[in-house]
XYZ file of N, CA and C in Angstrom:
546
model
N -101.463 -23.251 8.079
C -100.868 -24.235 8.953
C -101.461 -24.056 10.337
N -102.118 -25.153 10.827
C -102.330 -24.927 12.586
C -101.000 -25.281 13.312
N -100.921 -24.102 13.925
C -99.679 -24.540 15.162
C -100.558 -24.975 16.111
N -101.732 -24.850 16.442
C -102.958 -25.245 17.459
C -102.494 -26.447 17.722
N -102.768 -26.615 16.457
C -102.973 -28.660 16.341
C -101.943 -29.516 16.210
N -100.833 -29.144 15.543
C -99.539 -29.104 15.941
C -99.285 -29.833 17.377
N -99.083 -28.541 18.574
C -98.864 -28.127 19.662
C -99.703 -29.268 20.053
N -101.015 -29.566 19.530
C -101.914 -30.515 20.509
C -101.290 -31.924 20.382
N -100.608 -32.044 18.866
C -100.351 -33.577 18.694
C -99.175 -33.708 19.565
N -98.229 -32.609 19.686
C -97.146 -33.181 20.618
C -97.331 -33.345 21.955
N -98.520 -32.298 22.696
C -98.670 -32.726 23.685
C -99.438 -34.101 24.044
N -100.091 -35.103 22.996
C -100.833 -36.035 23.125
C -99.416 -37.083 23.697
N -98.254 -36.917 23.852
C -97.406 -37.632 23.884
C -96.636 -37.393 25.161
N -97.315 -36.461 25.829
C -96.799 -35.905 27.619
C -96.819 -34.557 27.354
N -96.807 -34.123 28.856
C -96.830 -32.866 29.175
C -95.209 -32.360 27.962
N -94.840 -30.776 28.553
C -93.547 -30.347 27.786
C -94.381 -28.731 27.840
N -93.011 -28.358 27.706
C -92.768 -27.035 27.963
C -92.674 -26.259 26.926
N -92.856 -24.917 26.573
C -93.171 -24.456 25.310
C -92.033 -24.254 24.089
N -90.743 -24.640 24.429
C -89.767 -24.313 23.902
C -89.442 -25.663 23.348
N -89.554 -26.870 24.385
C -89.399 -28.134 23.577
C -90.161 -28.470 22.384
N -91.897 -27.497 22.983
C -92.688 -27.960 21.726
C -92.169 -27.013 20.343
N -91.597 -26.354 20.307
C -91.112 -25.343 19.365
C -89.785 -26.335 18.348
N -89.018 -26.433 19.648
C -88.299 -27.873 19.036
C -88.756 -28.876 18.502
N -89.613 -30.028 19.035
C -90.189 -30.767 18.497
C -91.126 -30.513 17.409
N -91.530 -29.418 17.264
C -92.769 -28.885 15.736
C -91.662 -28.616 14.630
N -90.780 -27.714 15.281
C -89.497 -27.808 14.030
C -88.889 -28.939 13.664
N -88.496 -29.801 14.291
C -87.892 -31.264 13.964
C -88.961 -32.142 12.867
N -90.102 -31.810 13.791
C -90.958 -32.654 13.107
C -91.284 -32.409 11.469
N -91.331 -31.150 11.571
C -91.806 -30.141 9.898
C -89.870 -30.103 9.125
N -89.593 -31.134 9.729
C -87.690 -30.893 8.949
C -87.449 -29.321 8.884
N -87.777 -28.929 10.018
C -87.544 -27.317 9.906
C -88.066 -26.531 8.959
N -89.192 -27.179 8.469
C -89.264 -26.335 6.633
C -90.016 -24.555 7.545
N -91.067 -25.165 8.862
C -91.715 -23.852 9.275
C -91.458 -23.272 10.960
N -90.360 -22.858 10.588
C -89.825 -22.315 12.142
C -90.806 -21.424 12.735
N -91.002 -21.803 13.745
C -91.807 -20.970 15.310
C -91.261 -20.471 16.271
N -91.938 -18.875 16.493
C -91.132 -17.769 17.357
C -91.444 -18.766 18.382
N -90.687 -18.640 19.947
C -91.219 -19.039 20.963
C -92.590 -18.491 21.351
N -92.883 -17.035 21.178
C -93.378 -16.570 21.203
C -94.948 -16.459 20.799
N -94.881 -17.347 19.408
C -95.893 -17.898 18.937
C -96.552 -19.008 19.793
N -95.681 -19.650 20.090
C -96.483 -20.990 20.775
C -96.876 -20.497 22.116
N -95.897 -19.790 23.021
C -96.505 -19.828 24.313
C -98.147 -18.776 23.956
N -98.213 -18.058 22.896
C -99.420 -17.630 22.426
C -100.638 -18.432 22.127
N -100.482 -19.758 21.977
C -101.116 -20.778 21.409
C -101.244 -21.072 22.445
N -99.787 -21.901 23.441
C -100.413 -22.317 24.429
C -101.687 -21.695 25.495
N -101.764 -20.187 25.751
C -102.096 -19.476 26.848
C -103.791 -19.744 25.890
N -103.738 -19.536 24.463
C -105.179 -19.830 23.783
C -106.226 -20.968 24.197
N -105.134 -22.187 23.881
C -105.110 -23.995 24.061
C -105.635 -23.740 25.771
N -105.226 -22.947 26.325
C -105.567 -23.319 28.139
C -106.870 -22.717 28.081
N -107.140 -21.688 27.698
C -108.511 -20.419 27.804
C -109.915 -20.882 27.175
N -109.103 -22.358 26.244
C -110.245 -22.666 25.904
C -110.626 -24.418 26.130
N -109.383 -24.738 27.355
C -110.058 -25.438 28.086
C -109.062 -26.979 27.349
N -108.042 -26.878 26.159
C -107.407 -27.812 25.571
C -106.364 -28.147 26.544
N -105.579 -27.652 27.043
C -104.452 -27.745 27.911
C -104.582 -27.200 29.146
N -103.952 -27.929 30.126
C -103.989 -27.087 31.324
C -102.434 -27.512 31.506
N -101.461 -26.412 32.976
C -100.267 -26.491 33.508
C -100.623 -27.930 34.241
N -99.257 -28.384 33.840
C -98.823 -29.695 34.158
C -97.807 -29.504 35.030
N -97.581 -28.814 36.083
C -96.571 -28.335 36.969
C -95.325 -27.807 36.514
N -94.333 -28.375 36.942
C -92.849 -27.755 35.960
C -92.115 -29.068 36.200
N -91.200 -28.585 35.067
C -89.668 -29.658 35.224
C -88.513 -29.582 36.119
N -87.358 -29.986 35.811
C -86.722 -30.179 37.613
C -85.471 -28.235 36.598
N -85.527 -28.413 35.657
C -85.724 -26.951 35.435
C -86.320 -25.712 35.893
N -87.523 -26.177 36.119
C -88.349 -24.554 36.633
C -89.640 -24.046 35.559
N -89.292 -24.980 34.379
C -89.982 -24.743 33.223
C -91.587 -25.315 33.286
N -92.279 -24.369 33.066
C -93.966 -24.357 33.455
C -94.336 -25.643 32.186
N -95.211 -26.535 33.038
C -95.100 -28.106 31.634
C -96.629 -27.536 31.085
N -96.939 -28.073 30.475
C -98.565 -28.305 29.679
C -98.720 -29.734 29.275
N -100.290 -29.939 29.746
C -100.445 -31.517 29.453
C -102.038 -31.176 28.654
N -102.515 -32.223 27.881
C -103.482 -31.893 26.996
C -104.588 -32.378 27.812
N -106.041 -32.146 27.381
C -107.172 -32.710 28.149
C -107.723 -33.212 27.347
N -109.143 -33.801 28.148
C -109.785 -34.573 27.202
C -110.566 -34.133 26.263
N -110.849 -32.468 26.475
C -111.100 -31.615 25.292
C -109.922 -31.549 24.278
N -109.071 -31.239 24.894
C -107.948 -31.216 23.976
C -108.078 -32.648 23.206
N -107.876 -33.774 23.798
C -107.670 -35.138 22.554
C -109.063 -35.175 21.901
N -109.789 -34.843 21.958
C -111.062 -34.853 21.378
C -110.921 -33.872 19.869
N -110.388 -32.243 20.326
C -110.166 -31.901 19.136
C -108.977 -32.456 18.404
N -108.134 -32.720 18.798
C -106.903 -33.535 17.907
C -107.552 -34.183 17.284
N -108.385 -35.192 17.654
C -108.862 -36.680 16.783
C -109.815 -35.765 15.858
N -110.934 -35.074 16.414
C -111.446 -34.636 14.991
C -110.911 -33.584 14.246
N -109.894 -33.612 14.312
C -108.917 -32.531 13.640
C -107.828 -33.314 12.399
N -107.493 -34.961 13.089
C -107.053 -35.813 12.315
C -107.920 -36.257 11.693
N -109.458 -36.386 11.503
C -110.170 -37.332 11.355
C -111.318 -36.675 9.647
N -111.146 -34.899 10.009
C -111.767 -34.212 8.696
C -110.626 -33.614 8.085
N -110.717 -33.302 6.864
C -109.725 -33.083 5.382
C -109.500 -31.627 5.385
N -108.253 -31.181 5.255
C -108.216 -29.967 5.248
C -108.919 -28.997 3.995
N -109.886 -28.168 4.827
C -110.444 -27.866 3.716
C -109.770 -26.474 2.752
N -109.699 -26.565 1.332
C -109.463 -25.633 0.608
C -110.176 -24.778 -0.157
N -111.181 -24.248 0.763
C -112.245 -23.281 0.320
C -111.780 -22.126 -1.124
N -110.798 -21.680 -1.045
C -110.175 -20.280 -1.903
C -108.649 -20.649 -2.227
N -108.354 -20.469 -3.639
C -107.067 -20.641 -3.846
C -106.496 -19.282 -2.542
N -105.609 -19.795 -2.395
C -104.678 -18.778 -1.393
C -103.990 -17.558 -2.174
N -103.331 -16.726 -1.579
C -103.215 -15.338 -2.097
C -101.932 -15.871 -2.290
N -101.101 -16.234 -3.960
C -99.949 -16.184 -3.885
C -99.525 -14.903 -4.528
N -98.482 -14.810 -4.194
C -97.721 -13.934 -4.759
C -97.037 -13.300 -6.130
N -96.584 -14.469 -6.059
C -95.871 -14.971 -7.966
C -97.590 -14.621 -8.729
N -98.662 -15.183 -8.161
C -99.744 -14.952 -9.713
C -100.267 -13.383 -9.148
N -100.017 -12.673 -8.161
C -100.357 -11.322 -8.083
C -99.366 -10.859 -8.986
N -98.160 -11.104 -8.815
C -97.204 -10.301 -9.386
C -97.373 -10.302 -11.083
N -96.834 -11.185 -12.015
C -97.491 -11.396 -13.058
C -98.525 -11.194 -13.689
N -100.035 -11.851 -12.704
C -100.885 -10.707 -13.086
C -101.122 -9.185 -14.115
N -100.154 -8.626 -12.741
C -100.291 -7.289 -12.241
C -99.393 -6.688 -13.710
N -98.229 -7.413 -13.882
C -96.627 -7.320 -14.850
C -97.403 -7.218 -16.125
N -98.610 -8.092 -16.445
C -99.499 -7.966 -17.986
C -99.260 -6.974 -18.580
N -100.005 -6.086 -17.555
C -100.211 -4.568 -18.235
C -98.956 -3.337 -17.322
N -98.291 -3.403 -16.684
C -97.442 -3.040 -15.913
C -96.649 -2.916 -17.371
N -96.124 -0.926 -17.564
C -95.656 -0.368 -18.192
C -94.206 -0.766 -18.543
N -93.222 -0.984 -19.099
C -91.528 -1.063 -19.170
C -91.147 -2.525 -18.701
N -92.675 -3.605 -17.697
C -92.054 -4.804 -17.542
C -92.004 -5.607 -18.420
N -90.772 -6.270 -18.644
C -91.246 -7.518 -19.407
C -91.770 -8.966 -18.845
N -92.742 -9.643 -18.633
C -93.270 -10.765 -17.999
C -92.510 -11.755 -17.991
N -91.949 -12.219 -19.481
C -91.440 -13.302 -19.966
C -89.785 -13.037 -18.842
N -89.435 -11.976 -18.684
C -87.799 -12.170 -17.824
C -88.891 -12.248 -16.427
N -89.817 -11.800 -15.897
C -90.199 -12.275 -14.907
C -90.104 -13.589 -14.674
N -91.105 -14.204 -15.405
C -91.380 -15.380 -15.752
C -89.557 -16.202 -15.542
N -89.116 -15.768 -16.326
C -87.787 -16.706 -16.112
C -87.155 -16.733 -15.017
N -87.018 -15.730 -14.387
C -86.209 -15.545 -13.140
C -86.811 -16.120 -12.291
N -88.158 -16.537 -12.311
C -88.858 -17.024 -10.838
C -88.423 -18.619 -11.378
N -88.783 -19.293 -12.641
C -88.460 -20.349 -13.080
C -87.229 -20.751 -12.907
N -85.640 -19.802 -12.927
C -84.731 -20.245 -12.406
C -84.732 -20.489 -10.612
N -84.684 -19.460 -10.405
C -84.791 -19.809 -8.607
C -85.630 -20.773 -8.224
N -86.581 -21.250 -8.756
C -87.577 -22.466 -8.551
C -87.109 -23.862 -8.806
N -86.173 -23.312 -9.848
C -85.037 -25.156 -10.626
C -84.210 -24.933 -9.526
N -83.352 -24.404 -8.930
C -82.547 -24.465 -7.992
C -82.843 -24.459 -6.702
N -84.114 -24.133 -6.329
C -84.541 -24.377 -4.628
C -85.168 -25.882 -4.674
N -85.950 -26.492 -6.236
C -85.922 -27.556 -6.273
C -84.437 -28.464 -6.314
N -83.666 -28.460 -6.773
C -82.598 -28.778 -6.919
C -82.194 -28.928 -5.500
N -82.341 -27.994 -4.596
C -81.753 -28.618 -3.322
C -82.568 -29.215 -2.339
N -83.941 -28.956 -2.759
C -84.909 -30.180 -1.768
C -84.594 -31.329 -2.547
N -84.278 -31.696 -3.558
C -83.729 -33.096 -4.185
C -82.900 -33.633 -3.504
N -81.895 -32.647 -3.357
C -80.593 -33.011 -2.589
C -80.846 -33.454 -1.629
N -81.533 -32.850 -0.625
C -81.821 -32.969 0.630
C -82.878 -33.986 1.098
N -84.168 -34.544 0.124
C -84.611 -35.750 0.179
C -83.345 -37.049 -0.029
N -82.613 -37.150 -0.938
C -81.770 -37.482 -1.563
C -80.802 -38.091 -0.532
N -80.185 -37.517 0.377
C -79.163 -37.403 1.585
C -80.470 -37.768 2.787
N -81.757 -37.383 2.460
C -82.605 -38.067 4.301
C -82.655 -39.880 3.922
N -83.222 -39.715 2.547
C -83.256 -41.255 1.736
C -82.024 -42.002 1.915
N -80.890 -41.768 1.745
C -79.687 -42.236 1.827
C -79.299 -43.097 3.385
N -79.915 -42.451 4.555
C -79.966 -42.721 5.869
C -81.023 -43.731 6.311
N -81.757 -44.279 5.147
C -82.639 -45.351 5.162
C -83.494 -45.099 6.754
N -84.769 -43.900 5.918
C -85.252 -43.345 7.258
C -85.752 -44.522 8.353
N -86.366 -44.579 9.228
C -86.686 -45.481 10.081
C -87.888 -45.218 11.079
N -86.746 -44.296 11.292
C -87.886 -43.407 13.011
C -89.150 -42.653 12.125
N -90.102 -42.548 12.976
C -91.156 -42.060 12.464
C -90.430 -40.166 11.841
N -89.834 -39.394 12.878
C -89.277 -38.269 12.835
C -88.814 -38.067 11.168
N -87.926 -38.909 11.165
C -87.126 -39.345 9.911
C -88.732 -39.149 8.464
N -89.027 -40.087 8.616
C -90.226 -40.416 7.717
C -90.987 -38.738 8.012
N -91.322 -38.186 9.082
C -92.604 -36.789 8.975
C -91.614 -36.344 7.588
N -90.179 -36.191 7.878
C -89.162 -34.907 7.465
C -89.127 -35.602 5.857
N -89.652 -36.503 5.890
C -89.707 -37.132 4.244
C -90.993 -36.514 3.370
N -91.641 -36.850 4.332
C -93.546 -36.337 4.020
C -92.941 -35.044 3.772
N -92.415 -33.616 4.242
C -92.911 -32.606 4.206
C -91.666 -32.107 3.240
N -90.513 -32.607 2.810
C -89.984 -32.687 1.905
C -90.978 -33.120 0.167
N -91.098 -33.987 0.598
C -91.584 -34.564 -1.065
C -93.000 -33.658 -1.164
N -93.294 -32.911 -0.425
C -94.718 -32.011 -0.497
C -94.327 -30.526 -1.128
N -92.807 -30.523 -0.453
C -92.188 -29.181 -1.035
C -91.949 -29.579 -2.693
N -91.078 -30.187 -2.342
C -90.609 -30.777 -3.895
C -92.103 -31.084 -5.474
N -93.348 -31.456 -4.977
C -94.086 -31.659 -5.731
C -94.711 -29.963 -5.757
N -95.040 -29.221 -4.736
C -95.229 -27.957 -5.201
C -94.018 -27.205 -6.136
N -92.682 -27.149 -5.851
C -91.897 -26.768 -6.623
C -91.870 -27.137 -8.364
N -92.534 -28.522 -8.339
C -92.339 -29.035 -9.533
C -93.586 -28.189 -10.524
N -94.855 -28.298 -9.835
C -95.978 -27.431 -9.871
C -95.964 -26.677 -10.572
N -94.904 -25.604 -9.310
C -94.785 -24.059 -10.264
C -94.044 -23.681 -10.879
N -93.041 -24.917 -11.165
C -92.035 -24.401 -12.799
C -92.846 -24.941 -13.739
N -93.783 -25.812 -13.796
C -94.706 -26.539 -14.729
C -95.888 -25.077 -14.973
N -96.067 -24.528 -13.856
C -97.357 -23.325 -14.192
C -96.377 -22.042 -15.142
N -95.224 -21.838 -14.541
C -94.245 -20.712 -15.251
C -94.008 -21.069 -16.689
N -93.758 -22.655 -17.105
C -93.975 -22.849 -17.822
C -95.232 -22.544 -19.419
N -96.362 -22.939 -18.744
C -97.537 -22.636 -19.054
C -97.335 -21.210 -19.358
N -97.204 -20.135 -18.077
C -97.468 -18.942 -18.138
C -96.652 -18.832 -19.580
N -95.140 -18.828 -19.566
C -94.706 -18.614 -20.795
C -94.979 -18.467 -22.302
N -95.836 -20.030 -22.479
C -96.033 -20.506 -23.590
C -97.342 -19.896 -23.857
N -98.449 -19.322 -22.572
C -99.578 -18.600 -23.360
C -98.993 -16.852 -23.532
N -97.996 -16.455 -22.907
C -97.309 -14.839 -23.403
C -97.051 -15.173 -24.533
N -96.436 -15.980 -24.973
C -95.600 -16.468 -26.588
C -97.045 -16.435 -27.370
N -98.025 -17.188 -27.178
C -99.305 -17.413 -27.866
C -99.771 -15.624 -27.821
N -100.361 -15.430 -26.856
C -101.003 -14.046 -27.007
C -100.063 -12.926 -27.767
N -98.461 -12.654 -27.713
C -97.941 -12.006 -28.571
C -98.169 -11.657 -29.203
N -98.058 -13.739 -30.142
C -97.931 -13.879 -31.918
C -99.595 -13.709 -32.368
N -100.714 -13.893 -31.484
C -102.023 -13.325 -31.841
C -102.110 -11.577 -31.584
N -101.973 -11.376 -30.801
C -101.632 -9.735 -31.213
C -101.301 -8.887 -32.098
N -102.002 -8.323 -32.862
C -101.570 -7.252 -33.902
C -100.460 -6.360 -33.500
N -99.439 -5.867 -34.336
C -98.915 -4.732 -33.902
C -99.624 -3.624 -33.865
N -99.286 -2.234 -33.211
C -99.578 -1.308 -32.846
C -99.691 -0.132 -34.389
């Protein structure tokens, strides 16, 4: 995830201070990826050093603003403009673990396997809900609509990996019953 670029799209919309943008990146992502403050004013101090943002004075707060430049909208647009690239499946976890569970002494895979498949029906189960109840409010505002996008993105990965646990299952069942006993 770029918080970079993030941070740049909200500032394309006025200056703001690092805590609003923390707010506004969470609102925007329906909270799915919360940001330390800490993180961003890290980004921001990056975004300035390299010439994307500069201080935009302060608010009637006291709060130091940031406004974007024309370096800055320059990388936004070609940042909107090329495909995120997916060079390397990413390091998940669930296929390290399993993996690893194959030959891993006293485990059994298949209760692995299930237990991640239950918690996966039920965290899907409540992004349903929760598309379900944003849908219900007949989104409108653009805000409304991001928090739809990054919902139905959760929800289609969730569906994913009870469909792969699945799989995993049905080739343990296969390799078993091809297995000789000992």
């Amino acid at each position: 995830m770029s918080i970079r670029h993030g941070l740049l799209a909200l500032l394309e919309q006025g200056p703001r201070y690092g805590s609003r943008l923390r707010t506004e990146f969470e609102a925007r992502t329906g909270g799915t990826w919360p940001l330390n403050v800490g993180q961003v004013y890290t980004t921001l101090g990056r975004l300035e050093r390299d010439g994307m943002v500069v201080h935009d004075g302060e608010d009637e707060a006291g709060r130091a603003l940031y406004a974007l430049t024309g370096t800055g909208r320059t990388e936004l647009a070609a940042w909107f403009a090329r495909p995120v690239e997916r060079a390397g499946p990413p390091r998940d976890e669930l296929a390290i673990k399993l993996a690893l569970a194959v030959r891993a002494p006293g485990v059994d895979v298949r209760a692995v396997v299930e237990t991640q498949r239950h918690h996966m029906a039920e965290a899907l189960h409540e992004y349903v809900r929760q598309r379900a109840q944003a849908l219900a409010q007949t989104p409108g505002h653009p805000d409304e609509v991001a928090r739809l996008l990054v919902l139905e993105q959760i929800i289609c990965h969730a569906e994913a990996e009870i469909r792969w646990l699945e799989h995993c299952e049905t080739r343990l069942l296969r390799l078993r019953a091809e297995t000789p006993a000992p």
